[in-house]
Coordinates of C-alpha atoms in Angstrom, one line a residue:
Chain Y
M113 CA 0.0 0.0 0.0
K114 CA 2.7 2.4 1.0
R115 CA 4.8 1.4 -2.0
A116 CA 1.9 2.0 -4.4
K117 CA 1.5 5.5 -3.0
G118 CA 5.2 6.1 -3.4
T119 CA 5.1 5.2 -7.2
S120 CA 2.0 7.3 -7.7
N121 CA 3.7 10.2 -6.0
A122 CA 6.8 9.8 -8.2
L123 CA 4.5 9.5 -11.2
R124 CA 2.7 12.7 -10.3
K125 CA 6.0 14.4 -10.2
T126 CA 7.5 13.1 -13.4
A127 CA 4.4 12.8 -15.6
P128 CA 3.8 16.6 -16.1
L129 CA 7.5 17.1 -17.0
M130 CA 7.4 14.1 -19.4
M131 CA 4.3 15.7 -21.0
L132 CA 6.2 18.9 -21.6
A133 CA 9.1 17.0 -23.1
A134 CA 7.0 14.7 -25.2
P135 CA 6.5 16.8 -28.4
G136 CA 10.3 17.6 -28.7
L137 CA 11.2 14.0 -27.9
L138 CA 8.8 12.7 -30.5
Y139 CA 10.4 15.0 -33.0
F140 CA 13.9 13.8 -32.3
L141 CA 12.7 10.2 -32.4
I142 CA 11.2 10.7 -35.8
N143 CA 13.7 13.1 -37.4
S144 CA 16.9 11.6 -35.9
Y145 CA 16.5 8.2 -34.4
I146 CA 14.4 6.4 -37.0
P147 CA 16.9 7.4 -39.8
M148 CA 19.7 6.1 -37.6
F149 CA 18.1 2.7 -37.6
G150 CA 17.5 3.2 -41.3
V151 CA 21.2 2.9 -42.1
F152 CA 20.6 -0.8 -42.9
I153 CA 19.4 0.5 -46.3
A154 CA 23.1 0.8 -47.3
F155 CA 23.2 -3.0 -47.2
K156 CA 20.2 -3.6 -49.3
D157 CA 19.4 -3.5 -53.0
V158 CA 16.5 -1.1 -52.6
N159 CA 13.5 -1.8 -54.8
Y160 CA 10.4 0.3 -54.1
A161 CA 8.1 -2.3 -55.5
K162 CA 9.3 -4.8 -52.9
G163 CA 9.3 -2.1 -50.2
I164 CA 12.3 -1.1 -48.0
F165 CA 12.0 -4.1 -45.7
G166 CA 11.3 -6.6 -48.5
S167 CA 14.3 -5.5 -50.6
D168 CA 17.1 -8.0 -50.9
W169 CA 20.1 -7.9 -48.6
I170 CA 23.4 -7.6 -50.6
G171 CA 25.9 -7.2 -47.8
F172 CA 28.8 -4.8 -48.6
D173 CA 28.2 -4.7 -52.4
N174 CA 27.2 -1.1 -52.3
F175 CA 30.4 -0.2 -50.5
Q176 CA 32.5 -2.3 -52.9
F177 CA 31.0 -0.5 -55.9
L178 CA 31.4 2.9 -54.3
F179 CA 35.1 2.5 -53.4
K180 CA 35.9 1.1 -56.8
T181 CA 34.8 4.3 -58.4
T182 CA 37.1 7.3 -58.6
D183 CA 34.3 9.4 -57.1
A184 CA 35.0 7.9 -53.7
W185 CA 38.6 9.1 -53.7
I186 CA 37.7 12.5 -55.2
M187 CA 35.0 13.3 -52.8
T188 CA 37.0 12.2 -49.8
R189 CA 40.0 14.1 -50.9
N190 CA 38.0 17.3 -51.6
T191 CA 36.1 17.2 -48.4
L192 CA 39.3 16.7 -46.3
L193 CA 41.4 19.2 -48.1
Y194 CA 38.8 22.0 -48.2
N195 CA 38.1 21.5 -44.5
I196 CA 41.7 21.6 -43.5
T197 CA 42.2 24.7 -45.5
F198 CA 39.1 26.3 -44.1
I199 CA 40.3 25.6 -40.5
A200 CA 43.8 26.9 -41.1
V201 CA 43.0 30.0 -43.1
G202 CA 39.8 30.7 -41.2
T203 CA 41.4 30.6 -37.8
L204 CA 44.1 33.0 -39.0
C205 CA 41.7 35.4 -40.6
S206 CA 39.3 35.4 -37.6
I207 CA 42.1 36.0 -35.1
F208 CA 43.5 38.8 -37.2
I209 CA 40.1 40.5 -37.4
A210 CA 39.4 39.9 -33.7
I211 CA 42.7 41.6 -32.7
L212 CA 42.1 44.6 -34.9
M213 CA 38.5 44.8 -33.8
S214 CA 39.4 44.8 -30.1
E215 CA 41.7 47.7 -30.8
L216 CA 38.7 49.7 -32.0
L217 CA 36.3 48.6 -29.3
S218 CA 35.5 52.0 -27.9
R219 CA 35.1 53.7 -31.3
W220 CA 31.7 54.8 -32.4
Y221 CA 32.0 52.9 -35.7
S222 CA 32.9 49.6 -34.1
K223 CA 29.2 48.5 -34.1
L224 CA 29.0 49.3 -37.8
Y225 CA 32.1 47.2 -38.5
L226 CA 30.7 44.3 -36.6
S227 CA 27.4 44.4 -38.5
G228 CA 29.4 44.4 -41.7
L229 CA 31.4 41.5 -40.6
V230 CA 28.5 39.3 -39.6
L231 CA 26.2 40.1 -42.5
P232 CA 27.9 37.8 -45.0
S233 CA 27.3 34.8 -42.7
L234 CA 23.6 35.5 -42.4
I235 CA 22.6 35.3 -46.1
S236 CA 21.6 32.1 -47.7
M237 CA 23.9 30.0 -50.0
V238 CA 21.5 30.8 -52.8
V239 CA 21.9 34.5 -52.5
L240 CA 25.7 34.0 -52.0
S241 CA 25.8 32.0 -55.2
M242 CA 24.2 35.0 -57.0
L243 CA 26.8 37.4 -55.5
V244 CA 29.5 35.1 -56.8
Y245 CA 27.7 34.9 -60.2
A246 CA 27.6 38.7 -60.4
F247 CA 31.4 38.6 -60.1
L248 CA 32.3 35.6 -62.1
N249 CA 29.9 35.0 -65.0
A250 CA 31.7 34.8 -68.3
D251 CA 29.7 37.3 -70.4
S252 CA 29.0 40.1 -68.0
G253 CA 30.6 39.3 -64.7
F254 CA 32.4 42.1 -62.8
V255 CA 35.8 40.3 -62.8
N256 CA 35.9 39.6 -66.5
K257 CA 34.4 43.0 -67.6
S258 CA 35.8 45.4 -65.1
I259 CA 39.1 43.9 -63.9
L260 CA 40.5 41.5 -66.6
A261 CA 39.4 43.4 -69.7
P262 CA 40.8 46.8 -68.7
L263 CA 44.1 45.1 -67.8
G264 CA 44.1 43.6 -71.2
L265 CA 44.0 40.1 -69.9
P266 CA 41.9 37.4 -71.6
E267 CA 38.5 36.7 -70.1
I268 CA 38.1 33.4 -68.2
S269 CA 35.0 31.2 -68.3
W270 CA 35.0 30.6 -64.5
Y271 CA 32.2 28.1 -64.4
A272 CA 33.9 25.8 -66.9
E273 CA 37.4 25.7 -65.5
A274 CA 37.8 23.4 -62.4
K275 CA 41.3 24.5 -61.6
Y276 CA 40.3 28.0 -60.2
W277 CA 37.7 26.7 -57.8
P278 CA 39.9 25.5 -54.9
Y279 CA 40.9 29.1 -54.6
L280 CA 37.5 30.6 -55.3
L281 CA 35.8 28.4 -52.8
V282 CA 38.3 29.3 -50.1
I283 CA 37.8 33.0 -50.8
V284 CA 34.0 32.7 -50.8
Q285 CA 34.1 30.7 -47.5
M286 CA 36.4 33.2 -45.9
W287 CA 34.2 36.1 -47.0
K288 CA 31.2 34.4 -45.6
T289 CA 32.5 33.0 -42.3
A290 CA 35.7 34.9 -41.1
G291 CA 33.8 37.8 -39.6
Y292 CA 31.4 35.6 -37.8
G293 CA 34.2 33.3 -36.6
S294 CA 36.1 36.3 -35.2
I295 CA 33.3 37.0 -32.7
V296 CA 34.4 34.2 -30.4
Y297 CA 38.0 35.4 -30.4
F298 CA 36.9 38.9 -30.0
A299 CA 35.0 37.9 -26.8
S300 CA 38.0 36.0 -25.5
I301 CA 40.2 39.1 -26.0
A302 CA 37.7 41.3 -24.4
G303 CA 37.9 39.0 -21.4
I304 CA 41.6 39.4 -20.9
D305 CA 42.6 41.4 -17.8
K306 CA 43.5 45.0 -19.0
S307 CA 46.1 45.4 -16.2
I308 CA 48.3 42.8 -17.8
Y309 CA 48.6 45.1 -20.9
E310 CA 49.2 48.1 -18.7
A311 CA 52.0 46.3 -16.8
A312 CA 53.5 45.3 -20.1
K313 CA 53.3 48.8 -21.4
I314 CA 55.1 50.2 -18.3
D315 CA 57.8 47.6 -18.9
G316 CA 58.2 49.1 -22.4
A317 CA 56.4 46.5 -24.6
G318 CA 55.0 47.9 -27.8
K319 CA 51.7 46.9 -29.3
L320 CA 53.1 44.1 -31.5
R321 CA 55.0 42.7 -28.6
Q322 CA 51.9 42.8 -26.4
I323 CA 50.0 40.9 -29.0
R324 CA 52.8 38.3 -29.4
T325 CA 53.4 37.8 -25.7
I326 CA 50.0 38.4 -24.1
T327 CA 47.1 38.2 -26.6
L328 CA 48.1 35.2 -28.6
P329 CA 49.3 33.0 -25.7
L330 CA 46.0 33.7 -23.9
L331 CA 44.0 32.9 -27.0
K332 CA 45.7 29.6 -27.4
P333 CA 43.3 27.4 -25.4
T334 CA 40.3 28.8 -27.3
V335 CA 42.1 28.3 -30.6
I336 CA 43.0 24.7 -29.8
V337 CA 39.5 23.8 -28.6
L338 CA 37.8 25.4 -31.6
C339 CA 40.2 23.8 -34.1
L340 CA 39.7 20.4 -32.5
M341 CA 36.0 20.8 -32.7
S342 CA 36.2 21.7 -36.4
I343 CA 38.4 18.7 -36.9
G344 CA 35.6 16.6 -35.5
R345 CA 33.4 17.8 -38.3
I346 CA 36.1 17.5 -41.0
F347 CA 34.2 14.8 -42.9
N348 CA 31.2 17.1 -43.3
S349 CA 30.9 19.8 -45.8
D350 CA 28.5 22.7 -46.4
F351 CA 26.3 21.3 -49.2
G352 CA 25.3 24.8 -50.4
L353 CA 28.8 26.0 -50.8
F354 CA 29.9 23.1 -53.0
Y355 CA 26.6 22.6 -54.9
Q356 CA 24.9 26.0 -55.4
V357 CA 27.9 28.3 -55.4
P358 CA 29.5 26.5 -58.4
L359 CA 25.9 26.4 -59.9
N360 CA 26.1 22.6 -59.9
A361 CA 28.3 22.9 -63.0
G362 CA 29.3 19.4 -64.3
A363 CA 32.7 20.7 -65.6
L364 CA 33.7 21.6 -62.0
Y365 CA 32.9 18.3 -60.2
S366 CA 36.6 17.3 -60.0
T367 CA 37.3 20.2 -57.6
T368 CA 33.8 20.8 -56.1
Q369 CA 32.5 17.3 -55.4
T370 CA 32.3 16.6 -51.7
I371 CA 30.7 13.7 -49.8
D372 CA 27.5 15.8 -49.3
T373 CA 27.1 16.7 -52.9
Y374 CA 27.8 13.1 -54.0
V375 CA 25.1 11.8 -51.6
Y376 CA 22.6 14.3 -53.1
R377 CA 23.6 13.7 -56.7
A378 CA 23.5 9.9 -56.4
L379 CA 20.1 9.9 -54.7
M380 CA 18.3 12.7 -56.6
Q381 CA 20.0 12.8 -60.0
L382 CA 21.3 9.3 -60.7
N383 CA 18.6 7.6 -58.7
D384 CA 21.3 5.3 -57.2
I385 CA 19.9 4.8 -53.7
G386 CA 22.5 2.1 -52.8
M387 CA 25.6 4.3 -53.6
S388 CA 24.1 7.3 -51.9
A389 CA 23.2 5.4 -48.8
A390 CA 26.7 3.8 -48.7
A391 CA 28.4 7.2 -49.1
G392 CA 26.1 8.6 -46.4
L393 CA 26.9 5.8 -43.9
Y394 CA 30.6 6.1 -44.7
Q395 CA 30.4 9.8 -43.8
S396 CA 28.3 9.2 -40.6
L397 CA 30.6 6.5 -39.3
V398 CA 33.9 8.2 -39.9
G399 CA 32.4 11.4 -38.6
F400 CA 31.2 9.7 -35.4
V401 CA 34.6 8.2 -34.7
L402 CA 36.3 11.5 -35.4
V403 CA 34.1 13.3 -32.9
L404 CA 34.8 10.7 -30.2
V405 CA 38.5 10.9 -30.8
V406 CA 38.5 14.7 -30.8
N407 CA 36.5 14.8 -27.6
A408 CA 38.9 12.5 -25.9
I409 CA 41.7 14.9 -26.9
V410 CA 39.8 18.0 -25.9
K411 CA 39.2 16.4 -22.5
R412 CA 43.0 16.1 -22.0
V413 CA 43.7 19.7 -23.1
N414 CA 40.9 21.4 -21.3
S415 CA 38.2 19.3 -19.7
D416 CA 35.8 22.3 -19.3
N417 CA 35.4 22.4 -23.0
A418 CA 34.9 18.7 -23.7
L419 CA 31.5 17.9 -25.2
F420 CA 30.9 15.1 -22.8
Chain X
M233 CA 46.1 56.3 -20.4
I234 CA 48.0 58.4 -22.8
Q235 CA 48.7 56.7 -26.1
T236 CA 52.3 56.4 -27.2
R237 CA 53.2 57.1 -30.8
G238 CA 53.5 53.4 -31.6
E239 CA 50.0 52.8 -30.2
R240 CA 48.5 55.6 -32.2
V241 CA 50.1 54.1 -35.3
F242 CA 48.7 50.7 -34.4
T243 CA 45.2 52.1 -33.8
L244 CA 45.3 54.0 -37.1
F245 CA 46.5 50.8 -38.9
S246 CA 43.6 48.8 -37.2
A247 CA 41.0 51.4 -38.2
I248 CA 42.2 51.5 -41.8
M249 CA 42.6 47.7 -42.1
M250 CA 39.2 47.0 -40.5
G251 CA 37.7 49.6 -42.8
L252 CA 39.0 47.8 -45.8
I253 CA 37.8 44.4 -44.5
A254 CA 34.3 45.8 -43.7
L255 CA 34.3 47.3 -47.1
A256 CA 35.2 44.0 -48.7
A257 CA 32.3 42.4 -46.7
F258 CA 29.9 45.1 -47.9
L259 CA 30.9 45.6 -51.6
P260 CA 29.3 42.5 -53.0
F261 CA 26.0 43.5 -51.5
I262 CA 26.4 47.0 -53.0
L263 CA 27.2 45.4 -56.4
I264 CA 23.9 43.4 -56.5
V265 CA 21.9 46.4 -55.3
I266 CA 23.4 48.6 -58.0
S267 CA 22.9 45.8 -60.6
S268 CA 19.3 45.5 -59.6
V269 CA 18.7 49.1 -60.6
T270 CA 20.9 49.0 -63.7
K271 CA 19.3 49.1 -67.1
E272 CA 19.2 45.7 -68.7
S273 CA 21.0 46.8 -71.9
S274 CA 23.8 48.3 -69.8
L275 CA 24.1 45.0 -67.8
I276 CA 24.5 43.1 -71.0
N277 CA 26.9 45.4 -72.8
D278 CA 29.1 46.6 -69.9
G279 CA 28.6 43.8 -67.4
Y280 CA 27.9 44.1 -63.7
S281 CA 29.4 47.3 -62.6
F282 CA 29.6 49.6 -59.5
F283 CA 29.2 52.6 -61.9
P284 CA 26.6 51.6 -64.5
K285 CA 25.9 53.9 -67.4
A286 CA 22.1 53.8 -67.2
F287 CA 19.8 53.2 -64.3
S288 CA 16.3 51.8 -64.3
M289 CA 13.7 50.5 -61.8
D290 CA 12.3 48.0 -64.4
A291 CA 13.3 45.0 -62.4
Y292 CA 11.3 46.0 -59.3
I293 CA 8.4 47.1 -61.5
Y294 CA 8.5 43.6 -63.2
L295 CA 8.5 41.9 -59.8
E296 CA 5.5 43.8 -58.6
A297 CA 3.7 42.9 -61.8
S298 CA 4.6 39.3 -61.7
A299 CA 2.8 39.0 -58.4
Y300 CA 1.8 35.4 -58.8
T301 CA 5.3 33.9 -58.8
F302 CA 7.3 36.4 -56.8
L303 CA 4.9 37.6 -54.1
R304 CA 3.6 34.1 -53.6
A305 CA 7.2 32.8 -53.0
Y306 CA 7.8 35.7 -50.7
G307 CA 4.6 34.8 -48.8
V308 CA 5.6 31.2 -48.6
S309 CA 9.0 32.1 -47.1
F310 CA 7.4 34.4 -44.5
L311 CA 4.8 31.8 -43.6
V312 CA 7.3 29.0 -43.2
T313 CA 9.7 31.2 -41.2
I314 CA 7.0 32.4 -38.8
V315 CA 5.3 29.0 -38.2
G316 CA 8.5 27.0 -38.1
T317 CA 10.2 29.4 -35.7
A318 CA 7.1 29.6 -33.4
V319 CA 6.5 25.9 -33.2
G320 CA 10.2 25.1 -33.1
L321 CA 10.9 27.5 -30.3
L322 CA 8.0 26.1 -28.3
I323 CA 9.0 22.5 -28.5
T324 CA 12.7 23.3 -28.0
S325 CA 12.0 25.2 -24.8
M326 CA 9.4 22.6 -23.6
L327 CA 12.0 19.9 -24.0
A328 CA 14.8 22.0 -22.4
Y329 CA 12.8 22.7 -19.3
P330 CA 12.6 19.1 -17.8
M331 CA 16.2 18.6 -18.8
S332 CA 17.2 21.6 -16.7
R333 CA 15.5 20.3 -13.6
R334 CA 18.1 18.5 -11.5
D335 CA 15.3 17.1 -9.3
F336 CA 13.7 15.4 -12.4
K337 CA 14.6 11.7 -12.5
Y338 CA 15.2 11.5 -16.2
H339 CA 16.9 14.8 -16.9
N340 CA 20.2 13.2 -17.8
L341 CA 18.6 10.5 -19.9
L342 CA 16.8 13.2 -21.9
A343 CA 19.9 15.3 -22.2
F344 CA 21.8 12.3 -23.6
A345 CA 19.0 11.4 -26.0
V346 CA 19.2 14.9 -27.5
F347 CA 22.9 15.2 -27.4
F348 CA 23.5 11.9 -29.2
T349 CA 21.7 13.3 -32.3
M350 CA 24.5 15.8 -32.5
L351 CA 27.1 13.0 -32.7
F352 CA 25.6 10.6 -35.1
S353 CA 23.2 10.9 -37.9
G354 CA 21.5 8.3 -40.1
G355 CA 22.3 10.4 -43.1
V356 CA 20.3 11.7 -46.0
V357 CA 19.0 8.5 -47.6
P358 CA 17.1 6.9 -44.7
S359 CA 15.7 10.3 -43.8
Y360 CA 14.6 11.0 -47.3
I361 CA 12.9 7.6 -47.7
M362 CA 11.2 7.9 -44.4
W363 CA 9.7 11.4 -45.1
T364 CA 8.7 10.5 -48.7
Q365 CA 7.6 6.9 -48.5
Y366 CA 6.1 6.8 -45.0
F367 CA 5.0 10.3 -44.2
H368 CA 4.2 11.3 -47.8
I369 CA 5.5 14.7 -47.3
K370 CA 6.4 15.6 -50.9
D371 CA 5.0 18.9 -52.2
S372 CA 3.5 20.3 -49.1
L373 CA 4.2 23.2 -46.7
A374 CA 5.1 20.6 -44.1
A375 CA 8.0 19.5 -46.2
L376 CA 9.4 23.0 -45.8
I377 CA 8.9 23.2 -42.1
V378 CA 9.2 19.7 -40.5
P379 CA 12.3 17.8 -41.8
N380 CA 15.6 18.8 -40.0
L381 CA 14.7 22.3 -39.1
L382 CA 12.1 22.2 -36.4
A383 CA 14.4 21.5 -33.5
N384 CA 18.1 20.6 -33.2
G385 CA 20.2 19.4 -30.3
F386 CA 22.4 22.4 -30.3
N387 CA 19.5 24.8 -29.7
V388 CA 17.9 22.5 -27.1
L389 CA 21.1 22.3 -25.1
L390 CA 21.6 26.1 -25.4
V391 CA 18.2 26.7 -23.8
R392 CA 18.7 24.0 -21.2
N393 CA 22.0 25.6 -20.1
Y394 CA 20.4 29.0 -19.8
F395 CA 17.5 27.6 -17.7
K396 CA 19.9 25.7 -15.5
S397 CA 22.2 28.6 -14.8
N398 CA 19.8 31.5 -14.7
V399 CA 16.6 30.3 -13.0
P400 CA 17.2 29.1 -9.5
L401 CA 15.6 25.8 -8.5
D402 CA 14.3 27.6 -5.3
L403 CA 12.2 29.8 -7.3
I404 CA 10.5 26.9 -9.1
E405 CA 10.0 25.0 -5.8
S406 CA 8.4 28.0 -4.1
A407 CA 6.1 28.5 -7.1
Q408 CA 5.0 24.9 -6.9
I409 CA 4.5 25.1 -3.1
D410 CA 2.1 27.9 -3.9
G411 CA 0.2 25.5 -6.1
A412 CA 1.6 26.2 -9.6
T413 CA 1.6 23.2 -12.0
E414 CA 4.6 22.3 -14.1
T415 CA 2.9 23.8 -17.2
K416 CA 2.2 27.0 -15.3
T417 CA 5.7 27.2 -13.9
F418 CA 7.1 26.7 -17.4
F419 CA 5.0 29.4 -19.1
R420 CA 4.7 31.9 -16.2
I421 CA 8.2 31.6 -14.7
M422 CA 10.7 29.9 -17.0
L423 CA 9.8 31.6 -20.3
P424 CA 9.5 35.2 -19.0
L425 CA 12.9 34.8 -17.2
S426 CA 14.6 33.5 -20.3
V427 CA 13.8 36.1 -23.0
P428 CA 17.5 36.6 -24.0
V429 CA 18.1 33.0 -24.8
L430 CA 14.7 32.6 -26.5
A431 CA 15.6 35.6 -28.7
T432 CA 19.0 34.1 -29.6
V433 CA 17.5 30.7 -30.5
G434 CA 14.6 32.2 -32.2
L435 CA 16.9 34.3 -34.3
F436 CA 19.0 31.2 -35.2
M437 CA 15.8 29.3 -36.2
G438 CA 14.3 32.2 -38.1
L439 CA 17.5 32.6 -40.1
A440 CA 17.6 28.9 -40.8
Y441 CA 14.1 28.9 -42.1
W442 CA 14.4 32.0 -44.1
N443 CA 17.6 30.8 -45.7
D444 CA 16.6 27.2 -46.2
W445 CA 16.4 25.9 -49.7
I446 CA 17.6 22.3 -49.2
N447 CA 14.3 20.9 -47.9
A448 CA 12.5 22.1 -51.0
L449 CA 15.4 20.8 -53.1
Y450 CA 14.7 17.3 -51.8
F451 CA 10.9 17.4 -51.2
V452 CA 9.3 19.9 -53.5
S453 CA 8.8 19.7 -57.3
K454 CA 5.8 22.0 -57.6
P455 CA 6.8 25.7 -57.9
Q456 CA 3.8 26.8 -55.9
F457 CA 5.5 25.6 -52.8
Y458 CA 8.7 27.4 -53.6
G459 CA 9.9 30.1 -51.2
I460 CA 12.0 33.0 -52.3
Q461 CA 15.3 30.9 -52.0
N462 CA 14.0 28.1 -54.3
L463 CA 12.6 30.6 -56.8
L464 CA 16.2 31.9 -57.0
V465 CA 17.6 28.4 -57.3
Q466 CA 15.2 27.8 -60.2
L467 CA 16.3 31.0 -61.9
M468 CA 19.9 30.1 -61.5
N469 CA 19.2 26.6 -63.0
N470 CA 17.8 28.3 -66.0
I471 CA 21.0 30.2 -66.5
Q472 CA 23.0 27.0 -66.3
Y473 CA 20.6 25.4 -68.7
L474 CA 21.1 28.2 -71.2
N475 CA 24.9 28.1 -70.8
S476 CA 25.2 24.4 -71.1
G477 CA 24.8 24.1 -74.8
Q478 CA 21.3 22.6 -74.7
A479 CA 20.1 26.1 -75.2
G480 CA 18.9 25.6 -78.7
N481 CA 15.5 24.4 -77.7
A482 CA 15.3 26.3 -74.5
V483 CA 15.7 29.7 -76.1
G484 CA 12.7 29.1 -78.3
A485 CA 10.6 27.6 -75.6
G486 CA 11.4 29.6 -72.4
A487 CA 13.3 32.7 -73.3
V488 CA 10.2 34.9 -73.1
D489 CA 9.5 33.8 -69.5
L490 CA 13.1 34.1 -68.4
P491 CA 13.5 37.1 -66.1
S492 CA 16.3 39.4 -67.0
S493 CA 19.6 39.6 -65.1
A494 CA 18.5 42.7 -63.2
V495 CA 15.3 41.0 -62.0
R496 CA 17.4 38.1 -60.6
M497 CA 19.5 40.6 -58.7
A498 CA 16.4 42.5 -57.5
M499 CA 15.1 39.2 -56.1
A500 CA 18.4 38.5 -54.3
V501 CA 18.2 42.0 -52.8
L502 CA 14.6 41.4 -51.6
G503 CA 15.8 38.1 -50.1
I504 CA 18.3 39.9 -47.9
V505 CA 16.0 42.8 -46.9
P506 CA 14.2 41.0 -44.0
I507 CA 17.6 40.0 -42.6
L508 CA 18.8 43.6 -42.7
V509 CA 15.6 44.7 -40.9
V510 CA 15.9 42.3 -38.0
L511 CA 19.7 42.4 -37.6
P512 CA 20.2 45.8 -35.9
P513 CA 17.8 45.2 -33.0
L514 CA 18.8 41.6 -32.6
Q515 CA 22.5 41.7 -33.2
K516 CA 23.5 41.5 -29.5
F517 CA 21.5 38.3 -29.1
L518 CA 23.2 36.8 -32.1
T519 CA 26.7 37.6 -30.9
R520 CA 25.9 36.4 -27.4
G521 CA 24.6 33.1 -28.8
V522 CA 27.7 32.6 -30.9
V523 CA 30.0 33.1 -28.0
I524 CA 28.0 30.8 -25.6
G525 CA 27.5 28.2 -28.3
A526 CA 31.1 28.0 -29.3
V527 CA 32.5 27.8 -25.8
K528 CA 30.0 25.3 -24.5
G529 CA 27.6 23.6 -27.1

């Protein structure tokens, strides 16, 4: 009797909270957990007529086919190299901007600068692709008409030449994300005790020396943690950047194909569910392992910043 | 403190360098705004330019006249953004509240269930098959709102952390001793005390909905469900089609309907305007969210 009352009391306490959590939990169950169990599709020869569950099991055939193609190598290489470049160049740009910004903190125009810096990160990839198109299109783009032509250089058909895109995509990504990325560093610098700088100044340290011996060393933990977290996502790419910004141009696939664009193209354009599912699972699994490894490292470096 | 000469030089260098960087961030926007009011013939002959020879408002007049496609898409974008953000914010904070209650038996279990979705994903294919084959979501407004965007682990944990560190458990307990139910506590105490984080997460969600075009790319084939972003995608596809050498037929068939270059740019401008409108009042919530999110997800 007493025990029954205890459970009903506990139930009375937990049930209302569970009710509040229910819609959100249901959403995660459907949107995230059911697809997780759906990864078995990668081991099937999907045939809609037989249904997903009725389709034949084919073991690792999809993966064998996938890794026999050159696509597998190209998309893996592109995804990794772009991400490594983005992390390295992005970190440098963001820190550079943050140091300059913190110098101007008290100026009336610093708010305006900050708006200008975050704005590029807030527009959609579609609008971004149009900005890029205004600069690069072959017939009337700004670069061809207003830069190359006056200099007497030959016009370039940017959307047909793959060799330029590794540079173009890095520039586009930096334009979009460097300002936004600098906010975190900007906040860390703002948190540094001003008296350290004053002491250094009294000892005769100039600005550059202060940056080298105070700002940068104190930023180091933030830099390390943010870089490690980016490395955890190194197998993921921004679909829009690699699909829409190059306008899905076939001539550019060798330098713009990443795992995410391959998954989309295999599924929606080639109707090859098996290959797409295999590439997707390959990405998910490697990504998962990377996050675990990176988290273990972060925990060693600075346990406050570990994800779990 | 008095600035030394070296410091003044450094400040001047920072101001100039940052001015150039901010200019580089702004210039592309200025280019499309100017292009959108450039006369079409000038665009074709001289290219996109900061100093066009002839101006014209034709593009905007055309957009106003083509109300059916353009205004409709604009309306779809607004509807999806408002509904998605409102529902998403509600279920996100409702889920975050029990997770923030240390006296709730399952708070850690819930937190792990949400957190795990950030570590591992089933990928596009199972998700696509589920939404299309089992939920039959193709070509509907739900396809633009529900998949992937309604709630995510990052936002839930952001709200949970805010609840946990800003609303003391004592306050909740005393409200409940006074007879408030959990639902009442949540709506009357938690939410009013958490406006800053709700503004931050609402802004993240609103931007994600306004800027999303990928859901429609996968799930929508009928143009009446296109928002502004997908209308732009369609226009860009038409350019590619014309450039790809298959243009022979396309020119005869579709050239009349194809909006001019200035119209395309005008649409891009109108796609940015709502962001420009909400940015100044909400910028502080955005920067705050970025900092908290990066330091502790």
